[in-house]
Each structure stands twice: as structure tokens, then as C-alpha cells.
Tab-separated table of C-alpha atoms and ligand atoms in Angstrom:
chain	number	residue	atom	x	y	z
A	1	UNK	CA	-38.053	-15.240	-69.870
A	2	UNK	CA	-39.467	-18.626	-68.803
A	3	UNK	CA	-39.271	-19.232	-65.051
A	4	UNK	CA	-37.398	-22.491	-65.698
A	5	UNK	CA	-34.591	-20.419	-67.253
A	6	UNK	CA	-34.270	-18.299	-64.104
A	7	UNK	CA	-31.908	-19.766	-61.533
A	8	UNK	CA	-32.705	-18.849	-57.935
A	9	UNK	CA	-30.312	-19.552	-55.065
A	10	UNK	CA	-31.665	-19.845	-51.532
A	11	UNK	CA	-29.225	-19.786	-48.623
A	12	UNK	CA	-30.682	-20.969	-45.293
A	13	UNK	CA	-33.339	-23.631	-45.847
A	14	UNK	CA	-35.406	-23.043	-42.703
A	15	UNK	CA	-38.963	-21.791	-42.292
A	16	UNK	CA	-38.586	-18.822	-44.667
A	17	UNK	CA	-36.012	-20.224	-47.121
A	18	UNK	CA	-37.743	-23.620	-47.250
A	19	UNK	CA	-41.168	-22.049	-47.817
A	20	UNK	CA	-39.770	-19.843	-50.584
A	21	UNK	CA	-38.168	-22.875	-52.239
A	22	UNK	CA	-41.436	-24.832	-52.091
A	23	UNK	CA	-43.535	-22.133	-53.753
A	24	UNK	CA	-40.894	-21.222	-56.360
A	25	UNK	CA	-40.578	-24.912	-57.290
A	26	UNK	CA	-44.324	-24.936	-57.957
A	27	UNK	CA	-43.741	-21.968	-60.290
A	28	UNK	CA	-41.013	-23.906	-62.158
A	29	UNK	CA	-37.982	-21.851	-61.160
A	30	UNK	CA	-34.596	-23.645	-61.197
A	31	UNK	CA	-33.412	-23.800	-57.605
A	32	UNK	CA	-30.092	-24.156	-55.824
A	33	UNK	CA	-30.277	-24.572	-52.045
A	34	UNK	CA	-27.553	-24.018	-49.462
A	35	UNK	CA	-27.885	-24.840	-45.789
A	36	UNK	CA	-25.662	-25.643	-42.841
A	37	UNK	CA	-26.668	-28.932	-41.215
A	38	UNK	CA	-26.591	-32.389	-42.837
A	39	UNK	CA	-30.082	-33.005	-41.539
A	40	UNK	CA	-31.578	-29.964	-43.320
A	41	UNK	CA	-29.571	-30.650	-46.486
A	42	UNK	CA	-30.842	-34.249	-46.593
A	43	UNK	CA	-34.443	-33.164	-45.997
A	44	UNK	CA	-34.120	-30.545	-48.751
A	45	UNK	CA	-32.746	-33.165	-51.177
A	46	UNK	CA	-35.663	-35.460	-50.364
A	47	UNK	CA	-38.067	-32.737	-51.510
A	48	UNK	CA	-36.754	-33.223	-55.079
A	49	UNK	CA	-37.290	-29.580	-55.967
A	50	UNK	CA	-33.661	-28.384	-56.182
A	51	UNK	CA	-31.152	-28.816	-58.991
A	52	UNK	CA	-28.521	-28.888	-56.273
A	53	UNK	CA	-28.400	-28.700	-52.461
A	54	UNK	CA	-25.151	-28.342	-50.543
A	55	UNK	CA	-23.436	-26.606	-47.642
A	56	UNK	CA	-21.254	-24.520	-49.970
A	57	UNK	CA	-22.109	-20.891	-50.611
A	58	UNK	CA	-20.008	-21.108	-53.823
A	59	UNK	CA	-22.752	-23.265	-55.338
A	60	UNK	CA	-25.021	-20.255	-55.823
A	61	UNK	CA	-22.515	-18.737	-58.242
A	62	UNK	CA	-24.335	-18.728	-61.585
A	63	UNK	CA	-27.752	-18.016	-60.032
A	64	UNK	CA	-29.606	-14.972	-61.358
A	65	UNK	CA	-31.155	-14.120	-57.996
A	66	UNK	CA	-30.059	-15.197	-54.517
A	67	UNK	CA	-32.121	-14.912	-51.336
A	68	UNK	CA	-30.163	-14.969	-48.074
A	69	UNK	CA	-32.558	-16.574	-45.562
A	70	UNK	CA	-30.179	-17.305	-42.672
A	71	UNK	CA	-30.576	-15.917	-39.127
A	72	UNK	CA	-29.895	-12.177	-39.084
A	73	UNK	CA	-26.656	-12.575	-37.134
A	74	UNK	CA	-25.194	-14.702	-39.980
A	75	UNK	CA	-25.901	-12.173	-42.733
A	76	UNK	CA	-22.617	-10.245	-42.442
A	77	UNK	CA	-20.603	-13.441	-42.870
A	78	UNK	CA	-22.833	-14.599	-45.757
A	79	UNK	CA	-22.518	-11.257	-47.559
A	80	UNK	CA	-18.729	-11.354	-47.164
A	81	UNK	CA	-18.553	-14.869	-48.642
A	82	UNK	CA	-20.940	-14.062	-51.485
A	83	UNK	CA	-18.918	-11.006	-52.381
A	84	UNK	CA	-15.855	-13.265	-52.687
A	85	UNK	CA	-17.370	-16.096	-54.688
A	86	UNK	CA	-19.754	-14.472	-57.183
A	87	UNK	CA	-18.152	-14.204	-60.600
A	88	UNK	CA	-21.401	-13.817	-62.582
A	89	UNK	CA	-23.880	-10.958	-62.614
A	90	UNK	CA	-26.543	-11.524	-59.976
A	91	UNK	CA	-29.124	-9.915	-57.726
A	92	UNK	CA	-28.803	-10.612	-54.017
A	93	UNK	CA	-31.664	-10.027	-51.616
A	94	UNK	CA	-32.260	-11.032	-48.008
A	95	UNK	CA	-35.290	-11.650	-45.803
A	96	UNK	CA	-34.033	-10.246	-42.495
A	97	UNK	CA	-36.626	-8.719	-40.183
A	98	UNK	CA	-34.635	-5.485	-39.862
A	99	UNK	CA	-33.592	-3.354	-42.792
A	100	UNK	CA	-31.478	-0.244	-42.023
A	101	UNK	CA	-28.484	-2.159	-40.604
A	102	UNK	CA	-28.794	-4.810	-43.315
A	103	UNK	CA	-28.818	-2.142	-46.040
A	104	UNK	CA	-25.659	-0.635	-44.488
A	105	UNK	CA	-24.089	-4.087	-44.216
A	106	UNK	CA	-24.819	-4.742	-47.888
A	107	UNK	CA	-23.345	-1.390	-48.878
A	108	UNK	CA	-20.244	-2.232	-46.899
A	109	UNK	CA	-19.716	-5.873	-47.956
A	110	UNK	CA	-20.934	-5.949	-51.568
A	111	UNK	CA	-18.096	-4.287	-53.404
A	112	UNK	CA	-18.169	-6.732	-56.339
A	113	UNK	CA	-19.262	-5.247	-59.678
A	114	UNK	CA	-21.282	-8.443	-60.331
A	115	UNK	CA	-23.686	-7.909	-57.446
A	116	UNK	CA	-26.816	-5.759	-57.195
A	117	UNK	CA	-28.073	-5.846	-53.619
A	118	UNK	CA	-31.757	-5.196	-52.882
A	119	UNK	CA	-32.736	-5.675	-49.214
A	120	UNK	CA	-36.131	-7.274	-48.532
A	121	UNK	CA	-38.418	-8.562	-45.780
A	122	UNK	CA	-41.466	-10.786	-46.227
A	123	UNK	CA	-44.111	-9.855	-43.662
A	124	UNK	CA	-45.032	-13.494	-43.131
A	125	UNK	CA	-43.907	-16.162	-40.730
A	126	UNK	CA	-44.897	-18.390	-37.883
A	127	UNK	CA	-43.499	-19.087	-34.436
A	128	UNK	CA	-41.917	-22.314	-35.805
A	129	UNK	CA	-38.437	-22.748	-37.206
A	130	UNK	CA	-36.747	-25.156	-39.590
A	131	UNK	CA	-37.481	-26.815	-42.907
A	132	UNK	CA	-40.030	-29.226	-41.376
A	133	UNK	CA	-42.377	-26.287	-40.843
A	134	UNK	CA	-41.877	-24.702	-44.281
A	135	UNK	CA	-44.999	-24.540	-46.440
A	136	UNK	CA	-45.570	-23.113	-49.926
A	137	UNK	CA	-48.512	-20.842	-49.107
A	138	UNK	CA	-46.665	-18.941	-46.359
A	139	UNK	CA	-46.349	-15.776	-48.469
A	140	UNK	CA	-49.820	-15.891	-50.010
A	141	UNK	CA	-51.306	-12.354	-49.890
A	142	UNK	CA	-48.532	-11.258	-47.514
A	143	UNK	CA	-46.728	-7.963	-47.948
A	144	UNK	CA	-43.075	-8.234	-48.958
A	145	UNK	CA	-41.066	-5.095	-48.288
A	146	UNK	CA	-38.208	-4.214	-50.595
A	147	UNK	CA	-35.820	-1.310	-50.040
A	148	UNK	CA	-33.954	-0.732	-53.313
A	149	UNK	CA	-30.601	0.868	-52.561
A	150	UNK	CA	-30.229	2.087	-56.152
A	151	UNK	CA	-33.652	2.871	-57.725
A	152	UNK	CA	-32.029	3.217	-61.173
A	153	UNK	CA	-31.543	-0.590	-61.278
A	154	UNK	CA	-34.965	-1.066	-62.829
A	155	UNK	CA	-34.200	-4.358	-64.622
A	156	UNK	CA	-32.901	-5.953	-61.415
A	157	UNK	CA	-35.781	-4.618	-59.296
A	158	UNK	CA	-38.154	-5.938	-61.973
A	159	UNK	CA	-36.734	-9.476	-61.901
A	160	UNK	CA	-36.688	-9.630	-58.098
A	161	UNK	CA	-40.263	-8.308	-58.029
A	162	UNK	CA	-41.420	-10.957	-60.515
A	163	UNK	CA	-40.080	-13.742	-58.256
A	164	UNK	CA	-41.588	-12.211	-55.124
A	165	UNK	CA	-44.969	-11.851	-56.842
A	166	UNK	CA	-44.740	-15.503	-57.905
A	167	UNK	CA	-44.367	-16.398	-54.227
A	168	UNK	CA	-47.896	-14.991	-53.766
A	169	UNK	CA	-46.794	-11.834	-51.951
A	170	UNK	CA	-47.517	-8.175	-52.714
A	171	UNK	CA	-44.555	-5.829	-52.945
A	172	UNK	CA	-44.302	-2.717	-50.784
A	173	UNK	CA	-41.421	-0.290	-51.307
A	174	UNK	CA	-40.227	1.176	-48.048
A	175	UNK	CA	-37.479	3.316	-46.605
A	176	UNK	CA	-35.399	1.041	-44.316
A	177	UNK	CA	-35.654	3.400	-41.301
A	178	UNK	CA	-39.446	3.690	-41.581
A	179	UNK	CA	-39.587	-0.086	-41.984
A	180	UNK	CA	-37.586	-0.621	-38.786
A	181	UNK	CA	-39.727	1.670	-36.609
A	182	UNK	CA	-42.900	0.198	-38.133
A	183	UNK	CA	-41.847	-3.395	-37.409
A	184	UNK	CA	-40.776	-2.352	-33.907
A	185	UNK	CA	-44.399	-1.236	-33.378
A	186	UNK	CA	-46.230	-4.128	-35.027
A	187	UNK	CA	-43.842	-7.057	-34.629
A	188	UNK	CA	-41.010	-6.603	-32.135
A	189	UNK	CA	-42.898	-4.810	-29.346
A	190	UNK	CA	-45.806	-7.332	-29.545
A	191	UNK	CA	-43.194	-10.065	-29.140
A	192	UNK	CA	-41.843	-8.432	-25.999
A	193	UNK	CA	-45.368	-7.907	-24.626
A	194	UNK	CA	-46.370	-11.461	-25.499
A	195	UNK	CA	-43.362	-12.774	-23.542
A	196	UNK	CA	-44.168	-10.431	-20.671
A	197	UNK	CA	-47.744	-11.800	-20.491
A	198	UNK	CA	-46.354	-15.328	-20.159
A	199	UNK	CA	-43.810	-14.124	-17.605
A	200	UNK	CA	-46.399	-12.260	-15.519
A	201	UNK	CA	-48.119	-15.568	-14.751
A	202	UNK	CA	-45.045	-17.764	-14.830
A	203	UNK	CA	-43.197	-15.651	-12.266
A	204	UNK	CA	-46.052	-15.743	-9.715
A	205	UNK	CA	-44.790	-16.994	-6.383
A	206	UNK	CA	-48.244	-18.159	-5.362
A	207	UNK	CA	-48.080	-21.704	-6.747
A	208	UNK	CA	-51.817	-22.373	-6.518
A	209	UNK	CA	-52.722	-19.136	-8.321
A	210	UNK	CA	-50.108	-19.728	-11.013
A	211	UNK	CA	-51.241	-23.304	-11.619
A	212	UNK	CA	-54.874	-22.273	-11.704
A	213	UNK	CA	-54.231	-19.382	-14.109
A	214	UNK	CA	-52.319	-21.576	-16.571
A	215	UNK	CA	-54.955	-24.294	-16.188
A	216	UNK	CA	-57.731	-21.859	-17.149
A	217	UNK	CA	-55.820	-20.099	-19.945
A	218	UNK	CA	-58.000	-20.386	-23.056
A	219	UNK	CA	-58.169	-18.693	-26.472
A	220	UNK	CA	-57.558	-15.099	-25.298
A	221	UNK	CA	-54.269	-15.986	-23.625
A	222	UNK	CA	-53.399	-18.408	-26.429
A	223	UNK	CA	-53.881	-15.778	-29.174
A	224	UNK	CA	-52.115	-12.939	-27.374
A	225	UNK	CA	-49.109	-15.106	-26.412
A	226	UNK	CA	-48.673	-17.220	-29.572
A	227	UNK	CA	-45.496	-15.462	-30.663
A	228	UNK	CA	-43.874	-15.879	-27.238
A	229	UNK	CA	-43.479	-19.576	-28.123
A	230	UNK	CA	-41.164	-18.735	-31.031
A	231	UNK	CA	-37.569	-19.038	-32.157
A	232	UNK	CA	-35.288	-17.582	-29.394
A	233	UNK	CA	-32.427	-16.785	-31.801
A	234	UNK	CA	-34.741	-14.756	-34.036
A	235	UNK	CA	-36.265	-13.052	-30.970
A	236	UNK	CA	-32.819	-12.078	-29.741
A	237	UNK	CA	-31.677	-10.783	-33.138
A	238	UNK	CA	-34.820	-8.741	-33.755
A	239	UNK	CA	-34.946	-7.139	-30.304
A	240	UNK	CA	-31.245	-6.405	-30.086
A	241	UNK	CA	-30.537	-5.313	-33.624
A	242	UNK	CA	-33.584	-3.051	-33.630
A	243	UNK	CA	-33.145	-1.958	-29.996
A	244	UNK	CA	-33.342	1.786	-30.614
A	245	UNK	CA	-36.724	1.459	-32.356
A	246	UNK	CA	-38.022	-1.178	-29.939
A	247	UNK	CA	-37.310	1.184	-27.027
A	248	UNK	CA	-39.151	4.011	-28.826
A	249	UNK	CA	-42.089	1.692	-29.511
A	250	UNK	CA	-42.137	0.588	-25.866
A	251	UNK	CA	-42.333	4.218	-24.737
A	252	UNK	CA	-45.354	4.680	-27.000
A	253	UNK	CA	-46.852	1.487	-25.573
A	254	UNK	CA	-46.307	2.642	-21.991
A	255	UNK	CA	-48.167	5.921	-22.754
A	256	UNK	CA	-51.014	3.978	-24.290
A	257	UNK	CA	-51.164	1.535	-21.366
A	258	UNK	CA	-51.207	4.451	-18.901
A	259	UNK	CA	-54.075	6.006	-20.896
A	260	UNK	CA	-56.024	2.736	-20.824
A	261	UNK	CA	-55.293	2.271	-17.125
A	262	UNK	CA	-57.017	5.619	-16.532
A	263	UNK	CA	-60.159	4.361	-18.301
A	264	UNK	CA	-60.598	1.918	-15.414
A	265	UNK	CA	-61.552	4.919	-13.295
A	266	UNK	CA	-63.560	6.688	-16.019
A	267	UNK	CA	-67.344	6.564	-16.062
A	268	UNK	CA	-68.790	3.726	-18.082
A	269	UNK	CA	-69.655	5.767	-21.216
A	270	UNK	CA	-66.194	7.299	-21.517
A	271	UNK	CA	-64.546	3.903	-21.112
A	272	UNK	CA	-66.939	2.290	-23.626
A	273	UNK	CA	-66.156	5.020	-26.190
A	274	UNK	CA	-62.451	4.234	-25.929
A	275	UNK	CA	-63.027	0.470	-26.186
A	276	UNK	CA	-65.411	0.869	-29.167
A	277	UNK	CA	-62.953	3.082	-31.025
A	278	UNK	CA	-60.135	0.553	-30.577
A	279	UNK	CA	-62.383	-2.374	-31.449
A	280	UNK	CA	-63.301	-0.635	-34.734
A	281	UNK	CA	-59.649	0.036	-35.590
A	282	UNK	CA	-58.787	-3.638	-34.983
A	283	UNK	CA	-61.764	-4.896	-37.004
A	284	UNK	CA	-60.656	-2.859	-40.027
A	285	UNK	CA	-57.185	-4.410	-40.017
A	286	UNK	CA	-57.854	-8.091	-40.705
A	287	UNK	CA	-60.292	-10.232	-42.699
A	288	UNK	CA	-62.114	-13.198	-41.102
A	289	UNK	CA	-59.342	-15.416	-42.485
A	290	UNK	CA	-56.646	-13.269	-40.924
A	291	UNK	CA	-55.244	-11.362	-43.959
A	292	UNK	CA	-54.311	-7.719	-43.470
A	293	UNK	CA	-57.007	-5.764	-45.358
A	294	UNK	CA	-56.048	-2.281	-44.142
A	295	UNK	CA	-56.723	0.187	-46.977
A	296	UNK	CA	-54.814	3.229	-45.743
A	297	UNK	CA	-55.889	5.912	-43.297
A	298	UNK	CA	-58.260	7.538	-45.788
A	299	UNK	CA	-59.580	4.190	-47.107
B	1	NAP	P1	-35.000	-20.808	-39.351
B	1	NAP	O1	-36.218	-21.608	-39.609
B	1	NAP	O2	-34.210	-21.097	-38.123
B	1	NAP	O3	-34.056	-20.947	-40.634
B	1	NAP	C1	-32.766	-20.415	-40.718
B	1	NAP	C2	-31.952	-21.362	-41.563
B	1	NAP	O4	-30.675	-20.757	-41.780
B	1	NAP	C3	-31.718	-22.697	-40.879
B	1	NAP	O5	-32.380	-23.707	-41.592
B	1	NAP	C4	-30.203	-22.863	-40.929
B	1	NAP	O6	-29.786	-24.052	-41.530
B	1	NAP	C5	-29.752	-21.800	-41.905
B	1	NAP	N1	-28.402	-21.342	-41.584
B	1	NAP	C6	-27.941	-20.862	-40.423
B	1	NAP	N2	-26.637	-20.578	-40.527
B	1	NAP	C7	-26.287	-20.916	-41.793
B	1	NAP	C8	-25.074	-20.884	-42.508
B	1	NAP	N3	-23.953	-20.466	-41.947
B	1	NAP	N4	-25.075	-21.313	-43.808
B	1	NAP	C9	-26.200	-21.762	-44.390
B	1	NAP	N5	-27.383	-21.827	-43.746
B	1	NAP	C10	-27.415	-21.409	-42.473
B	1	NAP	O7	-35.317	-19.261	-39.296
B	1	NAP	P2	-36.362	-18.435	-40.161
B	1	NAP	O8	-37.554	-18.166	-39.317
B	1	NAP	O9	-36.525	-19.069	-41.501
B	1	NAP	O10	-35.577	-17.056	-40.265
B	1	NAP	C11	-34.624	-16.840	-41.281
B	1	NAP	C12	-34.600	-15.373	-41.634
B	1	NAP	O11	-35.927	-14.985	-41.993
B	1	NAP	C13	-34.164	-14.442	-40.511
B	1	NAP	O12	-33.248	-13.519	-41.030
B	1	NAP	C14	-35.454	-13.734	-40.085
B	1	NAP	O13	-35.217	-12.409	-39.662
B	1	NAP	C15	-36.257	-13.761	-41.367
B	1	NAP	N6	-37.719	-13.759	-41.157
B	1	NAP	C16	-38.288	-14.627	-40.279
B	1	NAP	C17	-39.673	-14.612	-40.108
B	1	NAP	C18	-40.358	-15.555	-39.156
B	1	NAP	O14	-41.496	-15.307	-38.738
B	1	NAP	N7	-39.750	-16.656	-38.783
B	1	NAP	C19	-40.472	-13.715	-40.854
B	1	NAP	C20	-39.853	-12.871	-41.777
B	1	NAP	C21	-38.465	-12.897	-41.912
B	1	NAP	P3	-29.695	-25.506	-40.893
B	1	NAP	O15	-31.118	-25.917	-40.637
B	1	NAP	O16	-29.062	-26.244	-42.004
B	1	NAP	O17	-28.879	-25.391	-39.657
């Protein structure tokens, strides 16, 4: 089927929803956008890439595939509304940064025979929020996790996969529980640590030291704290809704920090061996341009 004959609905035209709309427009999909504020709706209309933009969830009825790109805490309400208004066969996916609770929520709310729900999560983003920061190459070479609830729905998984691939992303199938512990380790815990690095200087009582430290902070502090400058609502949702896994990940981090603290008292060679090993692991993860090039543990 031609992309122009495939109607894609995007609910929540912020960083993720707006970026998805921009790239899918370049690939000629027909788009319907739904957002909440007049300001975002007007900006989306000015892009001239949607057949329709409104604040009414009902307007996505008739779309073949719908991506729910709202904050995580709005998903339950969105799913409930979609379940009420959809009177045509459709695939619904989401982009929420947690998956087990969202899969359960979908199972609970999507009772309509018209809806096939396939939870998803693009592993791409920035610390910015809103449509002004959306850009079409956001998903280029990124991994996009999907967690099919019913693997027998091959046609639906195929169509969703085609759209995701057209966004530039590579699909990874993942169990929602493994996804949630993995993202606790590589996304949510780093967020907490990044905020704690900022806090450890910001909460200094010694004004002169604090001012001097912030004054000298260069690329090392900038790179390790970038995500602390992000969207507080998303931070709250991710940390709270994935709390069990974040706490497990923090325990693992505390063990690792204690191990590294000990290296401070080790002789130089022992400490250097540890640092070299970790430096090698890190170097294998990303290309010069920052893409994840990890090839698996045996790769
Ligand atoms: P965002 O830039 O704040 O965008 C969220 C959008 O949702 C806003 O534009 C807002 O619309 C819209 N919205 C909120 N309530 C709504 C409602 N009731 N009806 C319709 N639209 C509504 O946030 P984001 O970073 O794109 O995050 C969105 C989702 O992507 C979250 O579920 C998050 O977990 C997931 N995600 C984020 C990242 C990341 O790095 N940011 C990465 C992967 C996945 P208005 O502007 O009209 O108010």
C-alpha cells in the first residue's frame, strides 16, 4: 500500500509526537494530529503537514495507526477515550518510557474489538520538550522497542513496523519487564545520578566554593549532567512509575560505586586495570557521532 493511503494519527504533538509527524510527513503518510493547547495546535497547523489538527481525540477515528505521544500520566485517560470513540479497525501504539504498566493499562482499557494495541518506546529523545524542539531526524538509527501483546497479529505488527522503520528507527522486540529494568539501568538511574551531581554542588553551603565550582564547570560536568536539565513531568513519571526497577538499579549502582571507591586505595596498576576495562566497555558502545553501535556481548 502507498504511504499516502495510510492514515496515521498522532496524539500529543510535543517533542516525540511532533518529531514523528515531521518525519512521517516526509515519507508521505496522511497525518491527523491531536494536541491539548491552542498554541501547539496552531504551531502544528502552520507546519502544513497534517490533513487535520484539533484538540479532539475523536478525530483520529478512521486512522489506520495511532501513536499516543502524551505524557505517561495521561495515557490511561487517552486509552479510555480511544476505546470509546474508535469505530473503525485500527492499531494503537504508544511511546511511553515504561512498558509493563502501559501494557497492563492497554489490556485493561482496550476492550473494543476494533483495536489492536501494541506498546512501543523509541529510544530517542532530548532534554527539551514541546513541538518547537521537534525535528525529523530524531529517530534516525535509534532503537524502537515494541512489545506485541498478541504475537499472532502479524499483519498489524507488520504495518506498525513499516511506519517505525520509515521514521529511521530499528525495531527491537522486547519483553516489557526486561525493557523496564533495562531502561531503569540506562536511562532512569542516569537521570537520578545526573540530578544528584547538580545537587551535590548546588547544595554546598560554602558560597565561594559553590560559585567557583559552577564557574569552572566545563565539558565533563556538562556531558554528565545534560539530562538533569530536562522535562520535570517526564522525570517524575519515569522515576515514579518505574520505581521498583529504579530502586533495583540504584542498588546495583551503589555496589559499583563502592567498588570504585575502593580503587582509590588500590595500588596504581590495579586501579588502572579497572579504569582501562571500563574505558574499553564505554568505547565499544557508541560511534564518534554518538550512535549506539553495541553488537552484543559476543560481538
Ligand atoms: P512533550 O514534549 O511535553 O510532549 C507531550 C505532548 O503531549 C505535549 O505537546 C502536550 O500537548 C500533549 N498532551 C498532554 N496532554 C494531552 C492531552 N490531554 N491531549 C492531547 N495532547 C496532550 O513530551 P515528550 O518528551 O514528547 O514525551 C511524550 C511521551 O514520549 C512520554 O510518554 C514519554 O515517556 C515519551 N518519550 C519521551 C522521550 C524524551 O526523551 N523526551 C523519549 C522517549 C519517549 P500541548 O503542547 O498541546 O499541551
